Amino acid sequence: MREQQLKAFGQAVRHWRTGQRLSQEELASRCGFHRTYIGQIERGERNPSLLNILTLCRTLGVSLPNFFTHYETTIGTSV
Amino acid sequence: MREQQLKAFGQAVRHWRTGQRLSQEELASRCGFHRTYIGQIERGERNPSLLNILTLCRTLGVSLPNFFTHYETTIGTSV
């Protein structure tokens, strides 16, 4: 469950990132994160904090409700 | 900004918790958290992880989009 949740979150990040035509490194740079952090997030290898989630959504230009609607769709189809 | 974000998150937790007529200790127990953790969250003293946010919302019976709609309303009026 834990692993699926982290992977679904990562898929949502990838969805919104690619929609913005940003590389993982570009997104990391704009967020002020380490350049490898986005890749780890998208593979479900990280359990990000609230503040990092807020930074990600703001940088991706997506509202939190919209972001998590995509997350719930992903988790709903993968569980 | 960071402080306001954590406080707005805490207010959203309090909103949904009191709507369920749960004490902080009851909610903590149902989530498997330390009994003081919810109080710290609601005061904006914690930066919870994604997995803890998911546990909170599931236990409170609120979807993530609905939870964060309340969060964005709070942050929108407090900033």
PDB file of C-alpha atoms in Angstrom:
ATOM      1  CA  MET A   1       0.000   0.000   0.000  1.00  0.00           C
ATOM      2  CA  ARG A   2       2.718   2.400   1.053  1.00  0.00           C
ATOM      3  CA  GLU A   3       4.703   1.628  -2.084  1.00  0.00           C
ATOM      4  CA  GLN A   4       1.638   2.020  -4.323  1.00  0.00           C
ATOM      5  CA  GLN A   5       0.810   5.369  -2.731  1.00  0.00           C
ATOM      6  CA  LEU A   6       4.305   6.729  -3.281  1.00  0.00           C
ATOM      7  CA  LYS A   7       4.335   5.444  -6.870  1.00  0.00           C
ATOM      8  CA  ALA A   8       0.917   6.975  -7.608  1.00  0.00           C
ATOM      9  CA  PHE A   9       2.180  10.291  -6.255  1.00  0.00           C
ATOM     10  CA  GLY A  10       5.246   9.996  -8.483  1.00  0.00           C
ATOM     11  CA  GLN A  11       3.056   9.307 -11.501  1.00  0.00           C
ATOM     12  CA  ALA A  12       1.030  12.423 -10.761  1.00  0.00           C
ATOM     13  CA  VAL A  13       4.239  14.486 -10.595  1.00  0.00           C
ATOM     14  CA  ARG A  14       5.388  13.014 -13.908  1.00  0.00           C
ATOM     15  CA  HIS A  15       1.982  13.714 -15.466  1.00  0.00           C
ATOM     16  CA  TRP A  16       2.046  17.411 -14.557  1.00  0.00           C
ATOM     17  CA  ARG A  17       5.790  17.790 -15.240  1.00  0.00           C
ATOM     18  CA  THR A  18       5.626  16.382 -18.758  1.00  0.00           C
ATOM     19  CA  GLY A  19       2.532  18.499 -19.383  1.00  0.00           C
ATOM     20  CA  GLN A  20       4.761  21.504 -18.703  1.00  0.00           C
ATOM     21  CA  ARG A  21       7.526  20.063 -20.964  1.00  0.00           C
ATOM     22  CA  LEU A  22      10.029  20.233 -18.135  1.00  0.00           C
ATOM     23  CA  SER A  23      12.869  17.768 -17.580  1.00  0.00           C
ATOM     24  CA  GLN A  24      13.300  16.285 -14.123  1.00  0.00           C
ATOM     25  CA  GLU A  25      16.421  18.417 -13.694  1.00  0.00           C
ATOM     26  CA  GLU A  26      14.652  21.613 -14.765  1.00  0.00           C
ATOM     27  CA  LEU A  27      11.811  21.014 -12.361  1.00  0.00           C
ATOM     28  CA  ALA A  28      14.247  20.234  -9.536  1.00  0.00           C
ATOM     29  CA  SER A  29      16.159  23.416 -10.258  1.00  0.00           C
ATOM     30  CA  ARG A  30      13.016  25.576 -10.289  1.00  0.00           C
ATOM     31  CA  CYS A  31      11.901  24.022  -7.000  1.00  0.00           C
ATOM     32  CA  GLY A  32      15.296  24.435  -5.358  1.00  0.00           C
ATOM     33  CA  PHE A  33      15.615  20.647  -4.928  1.00  0.00           C
ATOM     34  CA  HIS A  34      18.632  18.417  -5.552  1.00  0.00           C
ATOM     35  CA  ARG A  35      18.746  17.437  -9.227  1.00  0.00           C
ATOM     36  CA  THR A  36      18.133  13.747  -8.478  1.00  0.00           C
ATOM     37  CA  TYR A  37      15.166  14.356  -6.148  1.00  0.00           C
ATOM     38  CA  ILE A  38      12.438  14.500  -8.839  1.00  0.00           C
ATOM     39  CA  GLY A  39      13.546  11.187 -10.323  1.00  0.00           C
ATOM     40  CA  GLN A  40      13.388   9.590  -6.886  1.00  0.00           C
ATOM     41  CA  ILE A  41       9.930  11.072  -6.306  1.00  0.00           C
ATOM     42  CA  GLU A  42       8.625   9.831  -9.661  1.00  0.00           C
ATOM     43  CA  ARG A  43       9.911   6.302  -8.966  1.00  0.00           C
ATOM     44  CA  GLY A  44       8.144   6.296  -5.587  1.00  0.00           C
ATOM     45  CA  GLU A  45      11.407   6.172  -3.683  1.00  0.00           C
ATOM     46  CA  ARG A  46      10.667   9.238  -1.554  1.00  0.00           C
ATOM     47  CA  ASN A  47       8.009  10.171   0.974  1.00  0.00           C
ATOM     48  CA  PRO A  48       7.943  13.948   0.415  1.00  0.00           C
ATOM     49  CA  SER A  49       6.945  16.439   3.070  1.00  0.00           C
ATOM     50  CA  LEU A  50       3.933  18.727   2.856  1.00  0.00           C
ATOM     51  CA  LEU A  51       6.131  21.761   2.173  1.00  0.00           C
ATOM     52  CA  ASN A  52       7.902  19.996  -0.685  1.00  0.00           C
ATOM     53  CA  ILE A  53       4.524  18.899  -2.126  1.00  0.00           C
ATOM     54  CA  LEU A  54       3.341  22.532  -1.991  1.00  0.00           C
ATOM     55  CA  THR A  55       6.518  23.702  -3.721  1.00  0.00           C
ATOM     56  CA  LEU A  56       6.091  21.059  -6.438  1.00  0.00           C
ATOM     57  CA  CYS A  57       2.471  21.985  -7.154  1.00  0.00           C
ATOM     58  CA  ARG A  58       3.161  25.709  -7.159  1.00  0.00           C
ATOM     59  CA  THR A  59       6.105  25.261  -9.539  1.00  0.00           C
ATOM     60  CA  LEU A  60       4.061  22.983 -11.812  1.00  0.00           C
ATOM     61  CA  GLY A  61       1.227  25.526 -11.858  1.00  0.00           C
ATOM     62  CA  VAL A  62      -1.358  23.034 -10.640  1.00  0.00           C
ATOM     63  CA  SER A  63      -3.727  23.507  -7.736  1.00  0.00           C
ATOM     64  CA  LEU A  64      -3.567  20.962  -4.932  1.00  0.00           C
ATOM     65  CA  PRO A  65      -7.141  19.715  -5.539  1.00  0.00           C
ATOM     66  CA  ASN A  66      -6.366  19.158  -9.225  1.00  0.00           C
ATOM     67  CA  PHE A  67      -3.071  17.485  -8.441  1.00  0.00           C
ATOM     68  CA  PHE A  68      -4.659  15.076  -5.987  1.00  0.00           C
ATOM     69  CA  THR A  69      -7.593  14.355  -8.271  1.00  0.00           C
ATOM     70  CA  HIS A  70      -5.043  12.901 -10.670  1.00  0.00           C
ATOM     71  CA  TYR A  71      -3.388  11.045  -7.798  1.00  0.00           C
ATOM     72  CA  GLU A  72      -6.694   9.486  -6.718  1.00  0.00           C
ATOM     73  CA  THR A  73      -7.501   8.440 -10.274  1.00  0.00           C
ATOM     74  CA  THR A  74      -4.124   6.702 -10.493  1.00  0.00           C
ATOM     75  CA  ILE A  75      -4.391   4.980  -7.132  1.00  0.00           C
ATOM     76  CA  GLY A  76      -7.981   4.003  -7.902  1.00  0.00           C
ATOM     77  CA  THR A  77      -6.968   2.146 -11.036  1.00  0.00           C
ATOM     78  CA  SER A  78      -3.773   0.575  -9.655  1.00  0.00           C
ATOM     79  CA  VAL A  79      -5.087  -0.889  -6.391  1.00  0.00           C
TER      80      VAL A  79
ATOM     81  CA  MET B   1       5.073  31.560   4.088  1.00  0.00           C
ATOM     82  CA  ARG B   2       6.266  28.212   5.384  1.00  0.00           C
ATOM     83  CA  GLU B   3       4.653  28.883   8.750  1.00  0.00           C
ATOM     84  CA  GLN B   4       1.377  30.009   7.152  1.00  0.00           C
ATOM     85  CA  GLN B   5       1.281  26.900   4.985  1.00  0.00           C
ATOM     86  CA  LEU B   6       1.763  24.576   7.944  1.00  0.00           C
ATOM     87  CA  LYS B   7      -0.857  26.476   9.956  1.00  0.00           C
ATOM     88  CA  ALA B   8      -3.368  26.375   7.097  1.00  0.00           C
ATOM     89  CA  PHE B   9      -2.820  22.624   6.843  1.00  0.00           C
ATOM     90  CA  GLY B  10      -3.386  22.310  10.581  1.00  0.00           C
ATOM     91  CA  GLN B  11      -6.611  24.303  10.315  1.00  0.00           C
ATOM     92  CA  ALA B  12      -7.836  21.966   7.599  1.00  0.00           C
ATOM     93  CA  VAL B  13      -7.096  18.955   9.828  1.00  0.00           C
ATOM     94  CA  ARG B  14      -8.970  20.605  12.708  1.00  0.00           C
ATOM     95  CA  HIS B  15     -11.910  21.425  10.424  1.00  0.00           C
ATOM     96  CA  TRP B  16     -12.354  17.813   9.283  1.00  0.00           C
ATOM     97  CA  ARG B  17     -11.547  16.339  12.712  1.00  0.00           C
ATOM     98  CA  THR B  18     -14.139  18.416  14.571  1.00  0.00           C
ATOM     99  CA  GLY B  19     -16.621  17.636  11.805  1.00  0.00           C
ATOM    100  CA  GLN B  20     -16.146  13.982  12.752  1.00  0.00           C
ATOM    101  CA  ARG B  21     -16.473  14.857  16.482  1.00  0.00           C
ATOM    102  CA  LEU B  22     -13.108  13.270  17.223  1.00  0.00           C
ATOM    103  CA  SER B  23     -10.682  14.459  19.889  1.00  0.00           C
ATOM    104  CA  GLN B  24      -7.065  14.979  18.887  1.00  0.00           C
ATOM    105  CA  GLU B  25      -6.160  11.877  20.901  1.00  0.00           C
ATOM    106  CA  GLU B  26      -8.868   9.751  19.253  1.00  0.00           C
ATOM    107  CA  LEU B  27      -7.752  10.781  15.799  1.00  0.00           C
ATOM    108  CA  ALA B  28      -4.109  10.096  16.670  1.00  0.00           C
ATOM    109  CA  SER B  29      -5.018   6.670  17.995  1.00  0.00           C
ATOM    110  CA  ARG B  30      -7.035   5.752  14.895  1.00  0.00           C
ATOM    111  CA  CYS B  31      -4.167   6.875  12.664  1.00  0.00           C
ATOM    112  CA  GLY B  32      -1.539   5.033  14.691  1.00  0.00           C
ATOM    113  CA  PHE B  33       0.232   8.299  15.525  1.00  0.00           C
ATOM    114  CA  HIS B  34       1.641   9.475  18.856  1.00  0.00           C
ATOM    115  CA  ARG B  35      -1.111  11.082  20.938  1.00  0.00           C
ATOM    116  CA  THR B  36       0.528  14.536  20.797  1.00  0.00           C
ATOM    117  CA  TYR B  37       1.113  14.493  17.034  1.00  0.00           C
ATOM    118  CA  ILE B  38      -2.310  15.839  15.966  1.00  0.00           C
ATOM    119  CA  GLY B  39      -2.006  18.816  18.304  1.00  0.00           C
ATOM    120  CA  GLN B  40       1.384  19.631  16.841  1.00  0.00           C
ATOM    121  CA  ILE B  41      -0.018  19.313  13.305  1.00  0.00           C
ATOM    122  CA  GLU B  42      -2.980  21.580  14.078  1.00  0.00           C
ATOM    123  CA  ARG B  43      -0.688  24.249  15.548  1.00  0.00           C
ATOM    124  CA  GLY B  44       1.482  24.164  12.418  1.00  0.00           C
ATOM    125  CA  GLU B  45       4.457  22.777  14.294  1.00  0.00           C
ATOM    126  CA  ARG B  46       4.948  19.772  12.022  1.00  0.00           C
ATOM    127  CA  ASN B  47       5.710  19.293   8.345  1.00  0.00           C
ATOM    128  CA  PRO B  48       3.944  15.952   7.789  1.00  0.00           C
ATOM    129  CA  SER B  49       4.982  13.457   5.141  1.00  0.00           C
ATOM    130  CA  LEU B  50       2.808  12.415   2.219  1.00  0.00           C
ATOM    131  CA  LEU B  51       2.092   9.027   3.794  1.00  0.00           C
ATOM    132  CA  ASN B  52       0.959  10.640   7.040  1.00  0.00           C
ATOM    133  CA  ILE B  53      -1.260  13.070   5.091  1.00  0.00           C
ATOM    134  CA  LEU B  54      -2.833  10.118   3.270  1.00  0.00           C
ATOM    135  CA  THR B  55      -3.432   8.323   6.577  1.00  0.00           C
ATOM    136  CA  LEU B  56      -5.028  11.448   8.060  1.00  0.00           C
ATOM    137  CA  CYS B  57      -7.403  11.956   5.134  1.00  0.00           C
ATOM    138  CA  ARG B  58      -8.377   8.289   4.971  1.00  0.00           C
ATOM    139  CA  THR B  59      -9.066   8.211   8.719  1.00  0.00           C
ATOM    140  CA  LEU B  60     -11.065  11.449   8.523  1.00  0.00           C
ATOM    141  CA  GLY B  61     -13.088  10.067   5.617  1.00  0.00           C
ATOM    142  CA  VAL B  62     -12.253  12.978   3.336  1.00  0.00           C
ATOM    143  CA  SER B  63     -10.891  12.762  -0.176  1.00  0.00           C
ATOM    144  CA  LEU B  64      -7.584  14.475  -0.888  1.00  0.00           C
ATOM    145  CA  PRO B  65      -9.128  16.954  -3.375  1.00  0.00           C
ATOM    146  CA  ASN B  66     -11.772  17.956  -0.808  1.00  0.00           C
ATOM    147  CA  PHE B  67      -9.215  18.220   1.952  1.00  0.00           C
ATOM    148  CA  PHE B  68      -6.953  20.466  -0.087  1.00  0.00           C
ATOM    149  CA  THR B  69      -9.837  22.589  -1.339  1.00  0.00           C
ATOM    150  CA  HIS B  70     -10.370  23.550   2.290  1.00  0.00           C
ATOM    151  CA  TYR B  71      -6.623  24.118   2.696  1.00  0.00           C
ATOM    152  CA  GLU B  72      -6.506  26.444  -0.329  1.00  0.00           C
ATOM    153  CA  THR B  73      -9.512  28.408   0.920  1.00  0.00           C
ATOM    154  CA  THR B  74      -7.753  28.911   4.255  1.00  0.00           C
ATOM    155  CA  ILE B  75      -4.421  29.899   2.754  1.00  0.00           C
ATOM    156  CA  GLY B  76      -6.199  32.155   0.263  1.00  0.00           C
ATOM    157  CA  THR B  77      -7.843  34.141   3.030  1.00  0.00           C
ATOM    158  CA  SER B  78      -4.860  34.221   5.394  1.00  0.00           C
ATOM    159  CA  VAL B  79      -2.120  35.353   3.008  1.00  0.00           C
TER     160      VAL B  79
END
